[in-house]
mmCIF file of C-alpha atoms and ligand atoms in Angstrom:
data_model
loop_
_atom_site.group_PDB
_atom_site.id
_atom_site.type_symbol
_atom_site.label_atom_id
_atom_site.label_comp_id
_atom_site.label_asym_id
_atom_site.label_seq_id
_atom_site.Cartn_x
_atom_site.Cartn_y
_atom_site.Cartn_z
ATOM 1 C CA MET A 1072 -0.010 0.006 0.026
ATOM 2 C CA SER A 1073 1.226 3.506 -0.655
ATOM 3 C CA PHE A 1074 -0.055 6.894 0.510
ATOM 4 C CA ASP A 1075 0.854 10.246 -0.965
ATOM 5 C CA ASP A 1076 0.997 13.899 0.116
ATOM 6 C CA GLY A 1077 1.331 13.388 3.868
ATOM 7 C CA PRO A 1078 1.724 14.494 6.483
ATOM 8 C CA GLN A 1079 -1.850 15.812 6.270
ATOM 9 C CA PRO A 1080 -5.107 15.333 8.190
ATOM 10 C CA GLY A 1081 -5.827 11.685 7.528
ATOM 11 C CA THR A 1082 -2.278 10.455 7.832
ATOM 12 C CA MET A 1083 -2.746 9.014 11.303
ATOM 13 C CA ASN A 1084 -5.930 7.218 10.238
ATOM 14 C CA CYS A 1085 -3.845 5.498 7.566
ATOM 15 C CA TYR A 1086 -1.295 4.793 10.205
ATOM 16 C CA HIS A 1087 -3.751 3.211 12.610
ATOM 17 C CA VAL A 1088 -5.664 1.182 10.070
ATOM 18 C CA CYS A 1089 -2.445 -0.344 8.622
ATOM 19 C CA GLU A 1090 -1.007 -0.849 12.095
ATOM 20 C CA GLN A 1091 -4.163 -2.642 13.267
ATOM 21 C CA LEU A 1092 -4.110 -4.946 10.211
ATOM 22 C CA GLY A 1093 -0.381 -5.420 10.241
ATOM 23 C CA ILE A 1094 -0.116 -4.052 6.739
ATOM 24 C CA LYS A 1095 3.144 -2.685 5.355
ATOM 25 C CA ALA A 1096 2.816 0.740 3.706
ATOM 26 C CA THR A 1097 4.970 3.378 2.114
ATOM 27 C CA PHE A 1098 4.249 7.021 2.827
ATOM 28 C CA PHE A 1099 5.430 9.417 0.074
ATOM 29 C CA MET A 1100 5.690 12.601 2.017
ATOM 30 C CA VAL A 1101 5.912 16.337 1.152
ATOM 31 C CA GLY A 1102 8.571 18.290 3.047
ATOM 32 C CA LEU A 1103 6.497 21.488 3.235
ATOM 33 C CA HIS A 1104 3.607 19.612 4.765
ATOM 34 C CA ALA A 1105 5.795 18.580 7.647
ATOM 35 C CA GLU A 1106 6.524 22.087 8.816
ATOM 36 C CA GLU A 1107 3.594 22.382 11.153
ATOM 37 C CA LYS A 1108 4.438 21.123 14.594
ATOM 38 C CA PRO A 1109 2.025 18.229 15.355
ATOM 39 C CA ARG A 1110 2.788 16.791 11.974
ATOM 40 C CA LYS A 1111 6.479 16.309 12.838
ATOM 41 C CA LYS A 1112 5.332 13.908 15.506
ATOM 42 C CA TRP A 1113 3.289 11.954 12.994
ATOM 43 C CA ILE A 1114 6.397 11.524 10.877
ATOM 44 C CA ASP A 1115 8.390 10.320 13.885
ATOM 45 C CA SER A 1116 5.622 7.756 14.671
ATOM 46 C CA ILE A 1117 5.788 6.477 11.036
ATOM 47 C CA ARG A 1118 9.514 6.302 11.132
ATOM 48 C CA ARG A 1119 9.506 4.284 14.345
ATOM 49 C CA GLN A 1120 6.943 1.733 13.157
ATOM 50 C CA PRO A 1121 8.744 -1.069 11.264
ATOM 51 C CA LEU A 1122 5.701 -1.720 9.087
ATOM 52 C CA PHE A 1123 6.195 1.687 7.406
ATOM 53 C CA LEU A 1124 8.591 3.339 5.114
ATOM 54 C CA ILE A 1125 8.979 7.077 4.397
ATOM 55 C CA ALA A 1126 9.711 8.084 0.807
ATOM 56 C CA ASN A 1127 10.209 11.332 -1.053
ATOM 57 C CA HIS A 1128 7.338 13.222 -2.740
ATOM 58 C CA SER A 1129 9.262 16.484 -3.147
ATOM 59 C CA TYR A 1130 9.513 19.481 -0.802
ATOM 60 C CA THR A 1131 6.883 21.759 -2.343
ATOM 61 C CA HIS A 1132 4.739 19.175 -4.211
ATOM 62 C CA ALA A 1133 5.927 20.543 -7.582
ATOM 63 C CA PHE A 1134 5.976 24.219 -6.584
ATOM 64 C CA LYS A 1135 2.449 23.825 -5.106
ATOM 65 C CA ASN A 1136 1.103 22.020 -8.109
ATOM 66 C CA HIS A 1137 2.659 24.233 -10.721
ATOM 67 C CA TYR A 1138 3.613 21.207 -12.796
ATOM 68 C CA GLN A 1139 4.697 22.980 -15.979
ATOM 69 C CA SER A 1140 7.150 25.189 -14.158
ATOM 70 C CA PHE A 1141 8.415 22.325 -11.946
ATOM 71 C CA TYR A 1142 9.029 19.788 -14.733
ATOM 72 C CA GLY A 1143 10.177 22.488 -17.155
ATOM 73 C CA GLN A 1144 13.098 23.261 -14.802
ATOM 74 C CA PRO A 1145 14.474 19.840 -13.924
ATOM 75 C CA ASN A 1146 17.476 21.219 -12.053
ATOM 76 C CA LEU A 1147 15.232 23.196 -9.685
ATOM 77 C CA ALA A 1148 12.927 20.220 -9.379
ATOM 78 C CA LEU A 1149 15.876 18.042 -8.433
ATOM 79 C CA ALA A 1150 16.937 20.511 -5.737
ATOM 80 C CA ASP A 1151 13.326 20.449 -4.418
ATOM 81 C CA PHE A 1152 13.524 16.676 -4.123
ATOM 82 C CA MET A 1153 16.889 16.913 -2.374
ATOM 83 C CA LYS A 1154 15.500 19.474 0.108
ATOM 84 C CA ALA A 1155 12.779 16.988 1.015
ATOM 85 C CA HIS A 1156 15.363 14.199 1.191
ATOM 86 C CA ASP A 1157 17.199 16.112 3.863
ATOM 87 C CA SER A 1158 14.354 17.658 5.809
ATOM 88 C CA LEU A 1159 12.323 14.428 6.043
ATOM 89 C CA HIS A 1160 15.420 12.280 6.532
ATOM 90 C CA VAL A 1161 14.248 9.914 3.758
ATOM 91 C CA PRO A 1162 16.039 6.658 4.464
ATOM 92 C CA LEU A 1163 16.270 5.274 0.932
ATOM 93 C CA LYS A 1164 16.375 6.979 -2.419
ATOM 94 C CA ILE A 1165 12.797 6.221 -3.389
ATOM 95 C CA ALA A 1166 10.647 9.001 -4.890
ATOM 96 C CA ARG A 1167 7.326 9.504 -6.502
ATOM 97 C CA LEU A 1168 6.714 12.464 -8.833
ATOM 98 C CA PRO A 1169 3.917 14.803 -7.944
ATOM 99 C CA GLY A 1170 0.898 14.497 -10.246
ATOM 100 C CA ASN A 1171 2.482 11.815 -12.476
ATOM 101 C CA ASP A 1172 2.586 8.119 -12.764
ATOM 102 C CA ALA A 1173 6.275 7.961 -13.740
ATOM 103 C CA TRP A 1174 8.946 5.390 -13.221
ATOM 104 C CA ALA A 1175 12.782 5.261 -13.233
ATOM 105 C CA LEU A 1176 14.048 1.897 -12.063
ATOM 106 C CA ASN A 1177 17.089 -0.030 -13.256
ATOM 107 C CA LYS A 1178 17.405 2.075 -16.415
ATOM 108 C CA ARG A 1179 13.814 1.465 -17.259
ATOM 109 C CA PHE A 1180 12.052 4.810 -17.651
ATOM 110 C CA LYS A 1181 8.365 5.443 -18.016
ATOM 111 C CA GLY A 1182 6.650 8.818 -18.024
ATOM 112 C CA THR A 1183 5.414 11.661 -20.191
ATOM 113 C CA LYS A 1184 7.740 13.798 -22.260
ATOM 114 C CA GLN A 1185 7.227 16.561 -19.728
ATOM 115 C CA VAL A 1186 8.714 14.595 -16.841
ATOM 116 C CA LYS A 1187 11.411 12.581 -18.616
ATOM 117 C CA PRO A 1188 14.251 15.096 -18.088
ATOM 118 C CA LEU A 1189 13.681 14.984 -14.310
ATOM 119 C CA LEU A 1190 13.425 11.209 -14.301
ATOM 120 C CA TYR A 1191 16.813 11.018 -16.030
ATOM 121 C CA LEU A 1192 18.357 13.567 -13.661
ATOM 122 C CA LEU A 1193 17.079 11.837 -10.511
ATOM 123 C CA ASP A 1194 18.531 8.580 -11.821
ATOM 124 C CA SER A 1195 21.893 9.826 -13.045
ATOM 125 C CA ALA A 1196 22.726 12.735 -10.754
ATOM 126 C CA VAL A 1197 21.559 11.399 -7.405
ATOM 127 C CA GLN A 1198 20.826 7.690 -8.013
ATOM 128 C CA TYR A 1199 17.176 8.078 -7.006
ATOM 129 C CA MET A 1200 14.595 5.433 -7.955
ATOM 130 C CA VAL A 1201 11.156 6.737 -9.062
ATOM 131 C CA LEU A 1202 8.072 4.635 -8.542
ATOM 132 C CA GLY A 1203 4.601 5.335 -9.890
ATOM 133 C CA TRP A 1204 1.533 3.149 -9.247
ATOM 134 C CA ASP A 1205 -0.666 0.491 -10.875
ATOM 135 C CA VAL A 1206 -4.011 0.978 -9.128
ATOM 136 C CA GLU A 1207 -5.298 4.347 -7.881
ATOM 137 C CA TRP A 1208 -8.009 4.962 -5.344
ATOM 138 C CA LYS A 1209 -9.272 8.126 -6.878
ATOM 139 C CA PHE A 1210 -10.897 11.028 -5.029
ATOM 140 C CA LYS A 1211 -13.396 13.770 -5.881
ATOM 141 C CA ALA A 1212 -14.076 17.235 -4.488
ATOM 142 C CA GLY A 1213 -13.579 17.303 -0.734
ATOM 143 C CA ASP A 1214 -11.020 14.447 -1.080
ATOM 144 C CA LYS A 1215 -13.801 11.827 -0.912
ATOM 145 C CA PRO A 1216 -12.843 8.399 -2.318
ATOM 146 C CA ILE A 1217 -14.592 7.706 -5.680
ATOM 147 C CA GLN A 1218 -14.571 3.888 -5.816
ATOM 148 C CA SER A 1219 -16.189 1.848 -3.045
ATOM 149 C CA ALA A 1220 -13.917 -0.548 -1.234
ATOM 150 C CA GLN A 1221 -15.543 -3.420 -3.166
ATOM 151 C CA ALA A 1222 -15.026 -1.725 -6.507
ATOM 152 C CA LEU A 1223 -11.385 -1.037 -5.767
ATOM 153 C CA LEU A 1224 -10.961 -4.570 -4.586
ATOM 154 C CA LEU A 1225 -12.108 -5.819 -8.037
ATOM 155 C CA GLU A 1226 -9.782 -3.352 -9.800
ATOM 156 C CA THR A 1227 -6.892 -4.583 -7.660
ATOM 157 C CA GLN A 1228 -7.637 -8.246 -8.283
ATOM 158 C CA LYS A 1229 -7.690 -7.514 -12.012
ATOM 159 C CA ALA A 1230 -4.308 -5.782 -11.877
ATOM 160 C CA MET A 1231 -2.753 -8.576 -9.867
ATOM 161 C CA THR A 1232 -3.527 -11.104 -12.555
ATOM 162 C CA GLY A 1233 -3.307 -8.866 -15.613
ATOM 163 C CA LYS A 1234 -0.434 -7.628 -17.782
ATOM 164 C CA GLU A 1235 -0.700 -3.838 -17.286
ATOM 165 C CA ASN A 1236 1.397 -3.550 -14.083
ATOM 166 C CA PHE A 1237 4.874 -2.106 -14.329
ATOM 167 C CA VAL A 1238 6.114 -5.380 -12.993
ATOM 168 C CA LYS A 1239 3.651 -8.283 -13.402
ATOM 169 C CA LYS A 1240 2.163 -9.757 -10.251
ATOM 170 C CA HIS A 1241 3.410 -6.826 -8.213
ATOM 171 C CA THR A 1242 0.685 -4.178 -7.725
ATOM 172 C CA VAL A 1243 1.526 -0.748 -6.410
ATOM 173 C CA ILE A 1244 -1.645 0.786 -4.902
ATOM 174 C CA LEU A 1245 -1.929 4.559 -4.502
ATOM 175 C CA ALA A 1246 -4.198 6.468 -2.250
ATOM 176 C CA HIS A 1247 -3.926 9.838 -0.541
ATOM 177 C CA ASP A 1248 -3.776 10.246 3.259
ATOM 178 C CA ARG A 1249 -6.354 13.077 3.189
ATOM 179 C CA MET A 1250 -9.037 10.809 1.666
ATOM 180 C CA PHE A 1251 -9.373 8.989 4.921
ATOM 181 C CA ARG A 1252 -9.624 11.842 7.443
ATOM 182 C CA ARG A 1253 -13.377 11.222 7.992
ATOM 183 C CA ALA A 1254 -14.431 8.234 10.040
ATOM 184 C CA GLU A 1255 -16.564 6.655 7.346
ATOM 185 C CA ASP A 1256 -13.767 6.840 4.779
ATOM 186 C CA ARG A 1257 -11.271 5.496 7.245
ATOM 187 C CA ASP A 1258 -13.640 2.580 7.738
ATOM 188 C CA SER A 1259 -13.700 2.045 4.028
ATOM 189 C CA LEU A 1260 -9.848 1.879 3.919
ATOM 190 C CA TYR A 1261 -10.040 -0.761 6.656
ATOM 191 C CA THR A 1262 -12.650 -2.760 4.727
ATOM 192 C CA TYR A 1263 -10.603 -2.697 1.548
ATOM 193 C CA LEU A 1264 -7.241 -3.567 3.167
ATOM 194 C CA ALA A 1265 -8.773 -6.281 5.401
ATOM 195 C CA ALA A 1266 -10.407 -7.921 2.356
ATOM 196 C CA LEU A 1267 -7.242 -7.703 0.332
ATOM 197 C CA LYS A 1268 -5.164 -9.111 3.122
ATOM 198 C CA ALA A 1269 -7.537 -12.110 3.496
ATOM 199 C CA MET A 1270 -7.108 -13.118 -0.140
ATOM 200 C CA PRO A 1271 -4.825 -16.022 -0.841
ATOM 201 C CA ASN A 1272 -1.342 -15.196 -2.259
ATOM 202 C CA VAL A 1273 -1.513 -11.535 -1.259
ATOM 203 C CA VAL A 1274 1.518 -10.224 0.557
ATOM 204 C CA PHE A 1275 1.942 -6.544 1.484
ATOM 205 C CA GLU A 1276 5.451 -5.089 1.218
ATOM 206 C CA THR A 1277 6.973 -1.661 1.598
ATOM 207 C CA LEU A 1278 8.440 -0.450 -1.699
ATOM 208 C CA ASP A 1279 12.067 -1.048 -0.701
ATOM 209 C CA ASN A 1280 11.060 -4.702 -1.439
ATOM 210 C CA TYR A 1281 9.726 -3.946 -4.906
ATOM 211 C CA PRO A 1282 11.612 -5.777 -7.665
ATOM 212 C CA GLY A 1283 14.648 -3.861 -8.774
ATOM 213 C CA VAL A 1284 14.786 -1.431 -5.892
ATOM 214 C CA LYS A 1285 18.302 -1.155 -4.397
ATOM 215 C CA LYS A 1286 18.648 -0.722 -0.684
HETATM 216 ZN ZN1 ZN B 1128 1.042 14.086 -4.650
#
């Protein structure tokens, strides 16, 4: 399981649900979001829990979602990732690009023309690995989840057996911390993850165990 954009309201619900179920998860965090005081504590909790891994989702979330400017200036974007690396004490060089399902792993690159220069730079200049996702729990206005837990479960099962994943049989699932800040949505996350965990042959791993990731 992977969660993006934390620390944000919702992060600790993700934390508690995964901890209760014993599910390993990777939190792609934004440096800027960690500046407020209580949130630093959340990061420390995640860091101390062996089920979880902190990864890099840039410092400013692509200059606060100014994607054209961010990806158009790959050197500045790289510096932004490095600032997050230092401020969040990211343990391994694993990143996810804001707003983009892009990959840079073992000289295999996947992404739009807009983000490719940054992918190459992260790989060659700082030996960073970039991981996208295979299944997304989408959200609408107010950060409400779009798919029901059941619908997402079907999508996930399809991905696990299909040919579309970046690496077959390995399914990277994306959701955003803030989608689960309300109790009913937190419960929906619990329902989804509990059902997935109960399926035969399903093993949850943090992304440092994804094929091709160097530790
Ligand atoms: Zn994001």
